[in-house]
CSV table of C-alpha atoms in Angstrom, one decimal:
chain,number,residue,atom,x,y,z
A,32,UNK,CA,-52.1,-6.5,236.0
A,33,UNK,CA,-54.2,-7.3,233.1
A,34,UNK,CA,-53.9,-10.6,231.4
A,35,UNK,CA,-54.4,-11.0,227.4
A,36,UNK,CA,-58.0,-11.8,227.8
A,37,UNK,CA,-58.3,-8.2,228.7
A,38,UNK,CA,-59.7,-9.7,232.5
A,39,UNK,CA,-58.5,-8.4,236.0
A,40,UNK,CA,-56.0,-11.1,237.9
A,41,UNK,CA,-58.6,-11.7,240.9
A,42,UNK,CA,-56.6,-11.2,244.2
A,43,UNK,CA,-55.7,-13.7,247.3
A,44,UNK,CA,-58.8,-12.5,249.1
A,45,UNK,CA,-61.2,-12.8,246.2
A,46,UNK,CA,-59.7,-15.8,245.6
A,47,UNK,CA,-60.5,-17.4,249.2
A,48,UNK,CA,-63.9,-15.5,249.3
A,49,UNK,CA,-65.2,-18.1,246.3
A,50,UNK,CA,-64.0,-20.5,248.2
A,51,UNK,CA,-65.5,-20.2,250.8
A,52,UNK,CA,-69.1,-20.4,248.8
A,53,UNK,CA,-70.9,-23.9,248.5
A,54,UNK,CA,-71.2,-25.1,245.3
A,55,UNK,CA,-74.8,-25.3,243.5
A,56,UNK,CA,-74.6,-28.4,241.5
A,57,UNK,CA,-78.4,-28.1,240.8
A,58,UNK,CA,-79.0,-27.6,236.7
A,59,UNK,CA,-75.8,-27.7,236.2
A,60,UNK,CA,-77.0,-25.1,233.9
A,61,UNK,CA,-79.1,-27.0,231.1
A,62,UNK,CA,-83.1,-28.1,230.7
A,63,UNK,CA,-84.0,-31.8,230.1
A,64,UNK,CA,-84.3,-30.3,226.4
A,65,UNK,CA,-81.3,-29.4,226.0
A,66,UNK,CA,-79.9,-32.5,227.4
A,67,UNK,CA,-81.5,-34.4,224.9
A,68,UNK,CA,-80.5,-32.0,222.2
A,69,UNK,CA,-77.4,-32.7,223.1
A,70,UNK,CA,-77.7,-36.4,223.4
A,71,UNK,CA,-78.9,-36.5,219.6
A,72,UNK,CA,-76.3,-34.7,218.2
A,73,UNK,CA,-73.6,-37.1,220.0
A,74,UNK,CA,-76.5,-40.3,218.5
A,75,UNK,CA,-75.9,-38.7,214.9
A,76,UNK,CA,-72.3,-38.1,214.8
A,77,UNK,CA,-71.2,-41.7,216.0
A,78,UNK,CA,-73.9,-43.3,213.8
A,79,UNK,CA,-75.6,-45.0,216.4
A,80,UNK,CA,-79.4,-42.9,215.9
A,81,UNK,CA,-81.4,-40.5,213.5
A,82,UNK,CA,-83.8,-38.7,216.3
A,83,UNK,CA,-84.6,-34.9,215.5
A,84,UNK,CA,-86.9,-32.8,217.5
A,85,UNK,CA,-89.7,-31.7,216.3
A,86,UNK,CA,-90.3,-28.8,215.0
A,87,UNK,CA,-93.5,-26.5,216.3
A,88,UNK,CA,-95.5,-25.2,212.7
A,89,UNK,CA,-96.6,-22.0,213.6
A,90,UNK,CA,-98.3,-19.5,211.0
A,91,UNK,CA,-96.4,-16.0,211.3
A,92,UNK,CA,-98.3,-13.3,210.5
A,93,UNK,CA,-96.6,-9.9,211.1
A,94,UNK,CA,-92.0,-9.5,210.6
A,95,UNK,CA,-91.2,-6.5,210.8
A,96,UNK,CA,-87.7,-5.6,208.9
A,97,UNK,CA,-85.7,-2.5,211.4
A,98,UNK,CA,-83.0,-3.6,209.2
A,99,UNK,CA,-81.5,-5.7,206.2
A,100,UNK,CA,-80.2,-7.7,208.2
A,101,UNK,CA,-83.1,-8.5,211.1
A,102,UNK,CA,-86.2,-9.6,210.9
A,103,UNK,CA,-88.6,-8.6,213.5
A,104,UNK,CA,-92.2,-11.9,214.6
A,105,UNK,CA,-94.8,-9.0,215.4
A,106,UNK,CA,-97.2,-12.2,215.9
A,107,UNK,CA,-97.3,-16.0,214.9
A,108,UNK,CA,-100.6,-18.2,215.9
A,109,UNK,CA,-99.9,-22.6,216.1
A,110,UNK,CA,-101.3,-23.4,213.0
A,111,UNK,CA,-102.3,-26.9,214.3
A,112,UNK,CA,-102.1,-28.5,217.8
A,113,UNK,CA,-98.6,-30.7,217.8
A,114,UNK,CA,-97.6,-34.0,218.4
A,115,UNK,CA,-94.9,-35.7,220.5
A,116,UNK,CA,-91.8,-33.4,220.8
A,117,UNK,CA,-89.1,-36.1,219.6
A,118,UNK,CA,-88.9,-38.5,216.3
A,119,UNK,CA,-86.7,-40.6,215.1
A,120,UNK,CA,-84.8,-44.4,214.1
A,121,UNK,CA,-83.0,-47.0,216.4
A,122,UNK,CA,-82.4,-50.2,215.2
A,123,UNK,CA,-84.1,-50.4,211.6
A,124,UNK,CA,-87.3,-48.9,214.3
A,125,UNK,CA,-89.6,-45.7,215.1
A,126,UNK,CA,-89.1,-43.8,217.8
A,127,UNK,CA,-91.0,-41.2,219.1
A,128,UNK,CA,-91.0,-39.6,223.0
A,129,UNK,CA,-92.5,-36.7,225.0
A,130,UNK,CA,-90.4,-35.0,227.3
A,131,UNK,CA,-91.4,-34.0,230.5
A,132,UNK,CA,-90.0,-31.8,233.8
A,133,UNK,CA,-91.5,-31.3,237.0
A,134,UNK,CA,-91.2,-30.3,240.3
A,135,UNK,CA,-93.0,-32.0,242.3
A,136,UNK,CA,-91.2,-34.6,245.0
A,137,UNK,CA,-94.5,-37.0,244.7
A,138,UNK,CA,-96.3,-36.8,241.5
A,139,UNK,CA,-96.6,-36.3,237.5
A,140,UNK,CA,-99.4,-34.1,236.6
A,141,UNK,CA,-100.9,-35.5,233.9
A,142,UNK,CA,-102.3,-32.4,233.0
A,143,UNK,CA,-98.4,-31.5,231.1
A,144,UNK,CA,-99.9,-34.2,228.7
A,145,UNK,CA,-102.2,-33.1,225.7
A,146,UNK,CA,-105.2,-35.3,224.4
A,147,UNK,CA,-104.0,-34.8,220.8
A,148,UNK,CA,-100.0,-36.2,222.7
A,149,UNK,CA,-101.5,-39.5,223.4
A,150,UNK,CA,-103.8,-39.9,220.8
A,151,UNK,CA,-100.5,-39.8,218.7
A,152,UNK,CA,-98.9,-41.9,221.2
A,153,UNK,CA,-101.6,-44.7,221.1
A,154,UNK,CA,-101.5,-44.9,217.6
A,155,UNK,CA,-97.8,-44.9,216.9
A,156,UNK,CA,-97.5,-47.3,220.3
A,157,UNK,CA,-100.6,-49.5,217.4
A,158,UNK,CA,-97.9,-49.9,214.9
A,159,UNK,CA,-95.7,-51.3,216.8
A,160,UNK,CA,-93.1,-48.2,216.9
A,161,UNK,CA,-91.5,-47.5,220.4
A,162,UNK,CA,-92.9,-44.8,222.0
A,163,UNK,CA,-92.8,-43.2,225.5
A,164,UNK,CA,-91.8,-40.6,227.6
A,165,UNK,CA,-88.9,-39.1,229.4
A,166,UNK,CA,-89.4,-37.4,232.3
A,167,UNK,CA,-87.2,-35.9,234.2
A,168,UNK,CA,-87.4,-34.9,237.9
A,169,UNK,CA,-86.1,-31.8,238.7
A,170,UNK,CA,-85.1,-32.4,242.8
A,171,UNK,CA,-83.9,-35.9,242.6
A,172,UNK,CA,-82.1,-34.9,238.9
A,173,UNK,CA,-82.9,-37.8,237.7
A,174,UNK,CA,-84.3,-39.2,234.3
A,175,UNK,CA,-86.9,-41.6,233.6
A,176,UNK,CA,-88.6,-43.7,230.2
A,177,UNK,CA,-91.6,-44.4,230.9
A,178,UNK,CA,-93.1,-46.7,228.1
A,179,UNK,CA,-96.2,-45.5,226.5
A,180,UNK,CA,-98.4,-48.5,227.1
A,181,UNK,CA,-96.9,-48.0,230.7
A,182,UNK,CA,-98.6,-44.1,230.9
A,183,UNK,CA,-102.0,-44.8,229.2
A,184,UNK,CA,-103.5,-46.9,231.8
A,185,UNK,CA,-102.8,-43.9,234.7
A,186,UNK,CA,-103.8,-41.6,231.4
A,187,UNK,CA,-107.8,-43.5,231.2
A,188,UNK,CA,-108.2,-43.9,235.0
A,189,UNK,CA,-108.7,-40.1,235.0
A,190,UNK,CA,-111.4,-40.2,233.4
A,191,UNK,CA,-112.9,-42.9,235.9
A,192,UNK,CA,-112.4,-40.8,238.5
A,193,UNK,CA,-109.4,-42.0,239.1
A,194,UNK,CA,-105.8,-39.3,240.4
A,195,UNK,CA,-105.3,-36.8,238.0
A,196,UNK,CA,-100.9,-37.3,238.4
A,197,UNK,CA,-98.7,-40.3,238.3
A,198,UNK,CA,-97.6,-40.9,241.3
A,199,UNK,CA,-92.5,-40.1,241.7
A,200,UNK,CA,-93.1,-43.7,242.9
A,201,UNK,CA,-95.0,-45.5,239.9
A,202,UNK,CA,-92.9,-43.4,237.7
A,203,UNK,CA,-89.8,-45.4,239.8
A,204,UNK,CA,-91.2,-48.9,239.5
A,205,UNK,CA,-92.8,-48.5,236.3
A,206,UNK,CA,-90.0,-46.0,234.5
A,207,UNK,CA,-86.5,-47.1,233.9
A,208,UNK,CA,-83.3,-44.6,235.3
A,209,UNK,CA,-82.2,-43.2,232.5
A,210,UNK,CA,-77.9,-42.9,233.2
A,211,UNK,CA,-76.0,-39.7,232.9
A,212,UNK,CA,-73.1,-39.8,230.7
A,213,UNK,CA,-70.4,-36.4,229.5
A,214,UNK,CA,-71.3,-37.5,225.9
A,215,UNK,CA,-75.0,-38.9,226.1
A,216,UNK,CA,-76.8,-36.4,229.1
A,217,UNK,CA,-80.3,-38.5,228.4
A,218,UNK,CA,-78.6,-41.7,227.3
A,219,UNK,CA,-82.2,-43.0,226.2
A,220,UNK,CA,-80.1,-45.9,224.1
A,221,UNK,CA,-79.4,-47.2,226.8
A,222,UNK,CA,-82.5,-47.4,228.8
A,223,UNK,CA,-84.5,-49.2,224.6
A,224,UNK,CA,-82.1,-52.3,224.6
A,225,UNK,CA,-82.4,-53.5,227.6
A,226,UNK,CA,-86.3,-52.7,227.0
A,227,UNK,CA,-87.6,-53.4,223.1
A,228,UNK,CA,-84.3,-55.3,222.5
């Protein structure tokens, strides 16, 4: 028998076999960036905040048009180094942040951040903007907001013979766990309210 959607009906044995397989909740099919984008859309729809992902500036050099309705970019270059991933406004304050994920169980590598991004974050912080990192610990399925002021000492210490990473324990101690909800998967505004207001 075929159902209106065109798919065959599952037999009883096929159904039993799927029931015996372990359920994998890992990653839930989403990345941190997708979760933040969905959260920002939720914030915007409810007029809570206006935060957008910054586009990466790219110079397109060569484009082919195999069909009238489709263009294929064959060659492109980054115009300039980008700053952080997201910026916007919340309760009359400018917010700016970088989002990163790590699979490491022990530390977050500072190589994931670039000097021009840190320079930008310092400028935002110097002008009383709200600036932070959102770090997702993939193995623990937790996300933390680490204020820029807590991040800068770790960045600076690596150039004075210190570690080139931030221990996960330090992220948990100096950062703030971001709550997860179905509507706001990375509900960082709750943490901003707690830390900055």
